[in-house]
Tab-separated table of C-alpha atoms in Angstrom:
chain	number	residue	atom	x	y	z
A	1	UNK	CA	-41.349	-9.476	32.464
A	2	UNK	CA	-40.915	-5.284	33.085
A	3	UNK	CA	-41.574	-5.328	29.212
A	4	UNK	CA	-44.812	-6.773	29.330
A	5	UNK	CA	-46.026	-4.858	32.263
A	6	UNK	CA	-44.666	-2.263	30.207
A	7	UNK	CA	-46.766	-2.710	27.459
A	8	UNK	CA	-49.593	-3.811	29.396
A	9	UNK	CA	-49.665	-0.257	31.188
A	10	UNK	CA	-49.538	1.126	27.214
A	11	UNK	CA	-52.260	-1.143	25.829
A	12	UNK	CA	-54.647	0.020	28.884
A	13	UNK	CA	-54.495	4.191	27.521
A	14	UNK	CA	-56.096	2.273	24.132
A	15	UNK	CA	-58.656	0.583	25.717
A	16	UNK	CA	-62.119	0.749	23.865
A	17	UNK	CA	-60.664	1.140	21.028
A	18	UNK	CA	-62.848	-0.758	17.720
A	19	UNK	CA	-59.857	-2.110	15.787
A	20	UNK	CA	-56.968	-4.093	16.758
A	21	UNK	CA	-54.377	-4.227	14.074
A	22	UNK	CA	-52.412	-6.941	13.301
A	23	UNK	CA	-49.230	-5.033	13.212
A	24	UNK	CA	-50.206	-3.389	16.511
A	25	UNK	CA	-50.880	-7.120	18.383
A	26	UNK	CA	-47.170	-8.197	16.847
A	27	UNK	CA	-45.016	-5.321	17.313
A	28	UNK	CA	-44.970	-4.018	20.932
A	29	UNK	CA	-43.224	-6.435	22.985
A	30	UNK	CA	-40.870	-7.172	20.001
A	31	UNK	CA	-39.796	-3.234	19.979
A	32	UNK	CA	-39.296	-3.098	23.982
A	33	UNK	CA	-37.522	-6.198	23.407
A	34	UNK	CA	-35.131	-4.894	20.733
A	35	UNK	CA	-34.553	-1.996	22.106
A	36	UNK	CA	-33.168	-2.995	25.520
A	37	UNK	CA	-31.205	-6.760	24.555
A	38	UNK	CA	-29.911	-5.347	21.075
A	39	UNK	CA	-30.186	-1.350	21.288
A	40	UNK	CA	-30.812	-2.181	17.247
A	41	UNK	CA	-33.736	0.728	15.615
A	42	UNK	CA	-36.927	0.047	15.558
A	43	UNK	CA	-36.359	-0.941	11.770
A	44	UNK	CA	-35.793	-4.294	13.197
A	45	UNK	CA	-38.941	-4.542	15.342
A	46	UNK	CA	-41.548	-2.937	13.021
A	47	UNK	CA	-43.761	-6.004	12.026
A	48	UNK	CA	-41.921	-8.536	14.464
A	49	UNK	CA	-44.139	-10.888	16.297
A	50	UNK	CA	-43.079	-11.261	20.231
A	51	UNK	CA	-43.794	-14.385	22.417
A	52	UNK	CA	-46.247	-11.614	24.367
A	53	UNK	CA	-49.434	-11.143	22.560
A	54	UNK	CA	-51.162	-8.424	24.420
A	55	UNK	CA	-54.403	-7.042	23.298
A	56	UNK	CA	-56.703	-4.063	24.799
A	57	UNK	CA	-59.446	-5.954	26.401
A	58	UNK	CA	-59.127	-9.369	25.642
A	59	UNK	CA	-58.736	-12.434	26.884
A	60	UNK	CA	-56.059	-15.231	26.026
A	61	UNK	CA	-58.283	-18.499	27.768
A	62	UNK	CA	-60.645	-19.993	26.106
A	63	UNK	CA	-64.061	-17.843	24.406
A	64	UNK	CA	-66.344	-17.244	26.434
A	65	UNK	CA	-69.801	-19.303	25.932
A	66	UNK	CA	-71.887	-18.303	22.495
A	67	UNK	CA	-69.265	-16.108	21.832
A	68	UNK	CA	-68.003	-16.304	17.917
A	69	UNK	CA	-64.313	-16.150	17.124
A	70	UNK	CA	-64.818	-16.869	12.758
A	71	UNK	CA	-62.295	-14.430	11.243
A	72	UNK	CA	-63.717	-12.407	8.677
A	73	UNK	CA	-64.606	-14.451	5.822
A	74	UNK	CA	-62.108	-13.173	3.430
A	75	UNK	CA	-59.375	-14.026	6.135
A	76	UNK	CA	-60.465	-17.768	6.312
A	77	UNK	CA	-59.155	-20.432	4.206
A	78	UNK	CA	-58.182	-20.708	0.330
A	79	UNK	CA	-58.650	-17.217	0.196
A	80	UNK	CA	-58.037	-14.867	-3.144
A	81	UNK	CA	-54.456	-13.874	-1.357
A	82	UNK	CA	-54.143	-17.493	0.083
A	83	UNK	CA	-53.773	-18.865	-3.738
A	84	UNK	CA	-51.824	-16.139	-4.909
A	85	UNK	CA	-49.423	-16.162	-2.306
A	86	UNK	CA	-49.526	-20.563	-2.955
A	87	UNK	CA	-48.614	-19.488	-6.762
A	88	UNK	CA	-45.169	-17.989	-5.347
A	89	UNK	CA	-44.145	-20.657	-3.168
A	90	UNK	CA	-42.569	-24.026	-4.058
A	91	UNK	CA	-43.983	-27.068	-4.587
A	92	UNK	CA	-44.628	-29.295	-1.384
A	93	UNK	CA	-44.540	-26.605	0.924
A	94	UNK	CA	-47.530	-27.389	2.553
A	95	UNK	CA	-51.328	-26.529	2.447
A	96	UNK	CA	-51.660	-22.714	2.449
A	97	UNK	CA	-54.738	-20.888	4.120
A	98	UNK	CA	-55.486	-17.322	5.125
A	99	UNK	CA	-55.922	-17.216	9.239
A	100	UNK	CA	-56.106	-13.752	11.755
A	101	UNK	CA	-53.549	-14.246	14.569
A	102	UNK	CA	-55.847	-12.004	16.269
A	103	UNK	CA	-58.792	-14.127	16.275
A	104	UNK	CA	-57.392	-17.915	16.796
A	105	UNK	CA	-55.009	-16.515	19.723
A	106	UNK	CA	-56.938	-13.726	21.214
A	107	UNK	CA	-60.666	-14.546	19.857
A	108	UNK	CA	-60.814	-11.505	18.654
A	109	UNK	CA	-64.348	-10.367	16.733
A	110	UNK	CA	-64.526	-10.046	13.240
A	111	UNK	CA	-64.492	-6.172	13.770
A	112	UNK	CA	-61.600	-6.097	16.372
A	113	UNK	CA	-59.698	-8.030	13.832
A	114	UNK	CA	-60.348	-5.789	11.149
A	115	UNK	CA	-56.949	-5.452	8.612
A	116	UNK	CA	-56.128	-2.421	6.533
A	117	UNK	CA	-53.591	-4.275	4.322
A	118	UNK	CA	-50.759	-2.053	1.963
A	119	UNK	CA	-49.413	-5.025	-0.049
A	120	UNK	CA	-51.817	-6.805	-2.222
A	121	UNK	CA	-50.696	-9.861	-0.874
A	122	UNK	CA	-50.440	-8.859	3.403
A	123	UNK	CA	-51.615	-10.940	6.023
A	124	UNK	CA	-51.147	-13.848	7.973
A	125	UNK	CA	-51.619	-17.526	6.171
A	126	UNK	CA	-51.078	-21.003	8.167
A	127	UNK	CA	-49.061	-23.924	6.500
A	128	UNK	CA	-49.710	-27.097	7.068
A	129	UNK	CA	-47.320	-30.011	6.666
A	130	UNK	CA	-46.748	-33.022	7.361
A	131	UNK	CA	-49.180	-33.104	10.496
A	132	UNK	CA	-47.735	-29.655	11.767
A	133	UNK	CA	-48.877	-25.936	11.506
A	134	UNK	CA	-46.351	-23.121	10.818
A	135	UNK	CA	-47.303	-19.628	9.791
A	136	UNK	CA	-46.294	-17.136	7.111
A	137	UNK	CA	-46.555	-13.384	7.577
A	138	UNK	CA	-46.444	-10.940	5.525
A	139	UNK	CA	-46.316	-6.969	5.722
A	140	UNK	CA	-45.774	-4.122	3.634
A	141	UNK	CA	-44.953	-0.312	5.420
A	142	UNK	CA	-45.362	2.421	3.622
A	143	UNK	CA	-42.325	5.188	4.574
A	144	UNK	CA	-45.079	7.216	6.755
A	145	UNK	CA	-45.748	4.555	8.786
A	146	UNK	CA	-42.154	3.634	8.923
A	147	UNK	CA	-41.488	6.911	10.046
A	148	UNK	CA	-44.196	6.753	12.318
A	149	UNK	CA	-43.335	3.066	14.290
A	150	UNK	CA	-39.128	4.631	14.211
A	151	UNK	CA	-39.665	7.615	16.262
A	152	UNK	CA	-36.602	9.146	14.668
A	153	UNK	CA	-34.166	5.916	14.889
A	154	UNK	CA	-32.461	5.603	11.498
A	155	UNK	CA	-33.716	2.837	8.982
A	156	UNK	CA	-30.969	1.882	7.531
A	157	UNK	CA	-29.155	0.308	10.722
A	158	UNK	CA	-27.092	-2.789	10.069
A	159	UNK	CA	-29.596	-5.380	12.353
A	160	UNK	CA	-26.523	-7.860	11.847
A	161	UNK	CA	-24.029	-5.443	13.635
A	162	UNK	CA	-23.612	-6.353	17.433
A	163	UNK	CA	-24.499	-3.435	19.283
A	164	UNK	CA	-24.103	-2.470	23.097
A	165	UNK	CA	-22.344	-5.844	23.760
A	166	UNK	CA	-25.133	-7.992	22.751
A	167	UNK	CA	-25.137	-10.935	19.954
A	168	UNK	CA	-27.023	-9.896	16.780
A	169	UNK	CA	-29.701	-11.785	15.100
A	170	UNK	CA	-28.810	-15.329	14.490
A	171	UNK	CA	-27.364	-16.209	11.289
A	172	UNK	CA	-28.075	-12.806	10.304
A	173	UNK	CA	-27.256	-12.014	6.466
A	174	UNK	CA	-27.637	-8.188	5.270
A	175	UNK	CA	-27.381	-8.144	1.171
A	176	UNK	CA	-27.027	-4.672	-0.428
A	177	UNK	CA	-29.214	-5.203	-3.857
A	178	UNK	CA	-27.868	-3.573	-7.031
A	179	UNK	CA	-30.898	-1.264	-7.279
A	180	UNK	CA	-30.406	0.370	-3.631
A	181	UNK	CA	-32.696	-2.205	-1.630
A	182	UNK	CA	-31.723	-3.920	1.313
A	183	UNK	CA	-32.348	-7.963	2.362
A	184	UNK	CA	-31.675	-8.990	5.627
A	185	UNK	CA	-32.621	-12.740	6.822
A	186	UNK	CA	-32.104	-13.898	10.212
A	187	UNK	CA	-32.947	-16.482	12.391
A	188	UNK	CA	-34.702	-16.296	15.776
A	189	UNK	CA	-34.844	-19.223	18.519
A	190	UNK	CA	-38.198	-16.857	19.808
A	191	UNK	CA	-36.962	-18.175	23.659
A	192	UNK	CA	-38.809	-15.180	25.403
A	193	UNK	CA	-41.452	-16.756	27.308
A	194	UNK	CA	-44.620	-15.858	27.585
A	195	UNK	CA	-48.253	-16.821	25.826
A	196	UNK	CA	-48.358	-18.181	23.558
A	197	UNK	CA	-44.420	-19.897	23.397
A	198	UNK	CA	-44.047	-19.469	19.483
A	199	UNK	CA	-41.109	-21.796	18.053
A	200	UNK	CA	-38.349	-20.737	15.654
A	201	UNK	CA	-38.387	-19.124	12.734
A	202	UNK	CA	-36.622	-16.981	9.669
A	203	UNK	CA	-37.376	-13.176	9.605
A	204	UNK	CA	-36.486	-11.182	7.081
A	205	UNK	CA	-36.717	-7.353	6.333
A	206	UNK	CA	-36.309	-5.288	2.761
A	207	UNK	CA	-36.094	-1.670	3.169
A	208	UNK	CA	-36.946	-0.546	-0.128
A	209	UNK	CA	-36.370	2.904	-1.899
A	210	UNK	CA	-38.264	5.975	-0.280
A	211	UNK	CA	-38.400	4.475	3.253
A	212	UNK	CA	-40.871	1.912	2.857
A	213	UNK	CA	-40.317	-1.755	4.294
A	214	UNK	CA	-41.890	-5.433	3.380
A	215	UNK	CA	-41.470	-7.975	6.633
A	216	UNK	CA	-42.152	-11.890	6.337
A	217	UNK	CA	-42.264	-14.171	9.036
A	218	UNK	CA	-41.321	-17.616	8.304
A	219	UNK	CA	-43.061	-19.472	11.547
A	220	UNK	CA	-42.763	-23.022	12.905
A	221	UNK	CA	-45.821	-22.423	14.764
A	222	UNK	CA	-46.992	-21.853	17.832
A	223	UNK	CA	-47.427	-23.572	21.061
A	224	UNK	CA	-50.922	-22.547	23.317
A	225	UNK	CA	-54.425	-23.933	24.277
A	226	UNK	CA	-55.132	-22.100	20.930
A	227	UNK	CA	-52.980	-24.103	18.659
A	228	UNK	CA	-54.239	-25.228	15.869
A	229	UNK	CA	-51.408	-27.779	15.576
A	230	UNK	CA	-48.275	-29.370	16.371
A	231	UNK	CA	-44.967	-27.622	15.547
A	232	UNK	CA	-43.109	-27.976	12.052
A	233	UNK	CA	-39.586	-29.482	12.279
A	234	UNK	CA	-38.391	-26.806	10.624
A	235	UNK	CA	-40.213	-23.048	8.816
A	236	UNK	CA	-42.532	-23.454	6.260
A	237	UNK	CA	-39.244	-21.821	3.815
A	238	UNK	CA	-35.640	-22.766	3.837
A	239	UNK	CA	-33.852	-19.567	3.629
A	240	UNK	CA	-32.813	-19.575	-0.048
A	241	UNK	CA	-36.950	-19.904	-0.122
A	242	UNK	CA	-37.431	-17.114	1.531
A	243	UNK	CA	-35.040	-14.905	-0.010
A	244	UNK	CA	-36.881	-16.022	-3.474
A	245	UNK	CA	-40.366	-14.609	-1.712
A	246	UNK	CA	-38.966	-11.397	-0.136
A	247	UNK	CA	-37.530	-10.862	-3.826
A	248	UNK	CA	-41.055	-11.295	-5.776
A	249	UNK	CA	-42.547	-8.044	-6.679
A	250	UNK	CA	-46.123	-9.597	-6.498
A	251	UNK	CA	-46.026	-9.245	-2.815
A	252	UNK	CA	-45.534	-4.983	-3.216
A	253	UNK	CA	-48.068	-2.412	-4.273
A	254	UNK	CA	-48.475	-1.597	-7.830
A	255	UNK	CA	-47.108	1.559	-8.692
């Protein structure tokens, strides 16, 4: 795919670089992507995880011998954030646990996976269910960084408008809050190919006052030598559930 070469070429200039950021391993392919099927802003792409996973430097087979691929030990398991993010979900959703993309796809190190989180409750977090692993995200932008990842596109595009001939999101819902906010909910087939194939999920996007931006995933899972288990039938959230989530304040900074 020209995209991934693309973003392979970019991802070579950053070579040697300590950190890899979560947001960084997610958003490339999904911004090439958007850009050239939908012609939608970057708004829509900031945050959005692509069926390419490229990393500077790293390999997608399997670690290499002695090698260690533990996530840093707040990013594994019942974590502080896993149970508070638990306390806003409904009941029966699944078994909630705080995982780095980075290191069960990529086997990334502990330091390459390092996170500089702005919500108190960002990150990634695996549900399991009923013998099947999806995935939550979830990501706060701060307005700088917005402004940063937009390159001058405008923020407050309608991602459920058809643009350039193209079909918008799935299902797409935009909801103009009371207090100036904006909701929008999709759905995504993620049919793009590459490693690893992720399956569907929800995606949703509130652009909140000032320019800032909160993204959640909603993930069936993923498919790859990786895996750490089937599919879910369905997202770990219905919609309604997710609209409930995007709408808790517990999930943005304190002011």
């Amino acid at each position: 795919m020209s995209e991934v070469r693309e973003l392979l070429g970019r991802a070579a200039k950053d070579a040697g670089q300590p950190v890899i950021s979560t947001e960084a391993v997610y958003a490339g392919a999904a911004r090439v992507r958007w850009r050239r099927r939908a012609g939608v802003s970057a708004a829509a792409v900031c945050a959005v995880a692509a069926g390419a996973f490229v990393v500077p430097g790293l390999s997608s087979g399997p670690a290499p011998q002695g090698s260690s691929v533990a996530a840093p030990t707040e990013l594994v398991g019942n974590s502080g954030r896993a149970k508070e993010l638990t306390a806003l979900l409904p009941k029966g959703v699944g078994a909630v646990e705080q995982v780095s993309m980075a290191v069960i796809i990529k086997h990334a190190t502990p330091e390459q996976a390092e996170e500089h989180p702005v919500g108190p409750l960002d990150g990634q977090y695996s549900v399991r269910r009923d013998g099947g692993v999806g995935y939550l995200t979830v990501d706060v932008r701060t307005a700088k960084m917005m402004g940063e990842k937009l390159g001058g596109f405008p923020q407050d595009t309608n991602l459920c408008k058809d643009k350039a001939g193209e079909p918008g999101p799935a299902d797409c819902v935009r909801e103009e809050l009371p207090d100036g906010r904006v909701l929008t909910i999709w759905s995504d087939a993620m049919n793009y190919g590459g490693t690893p194939k992720w399956g569907p999920e929800l995606v949703a996007r509130l652009t909140l006052k000032g320019g800032a931006m909160l993204a959640v995933r909603d993930s069936t899972g993923f498919e790859a030598t990786t895996s750490q288990g089937p599919l879910l039938k369905a997202p770990p959230l219905t919609r309604a559930q997710l609209r409930t989530l995007m709408l808790s304040p517990e999930l943005l900074p304190k002011k």
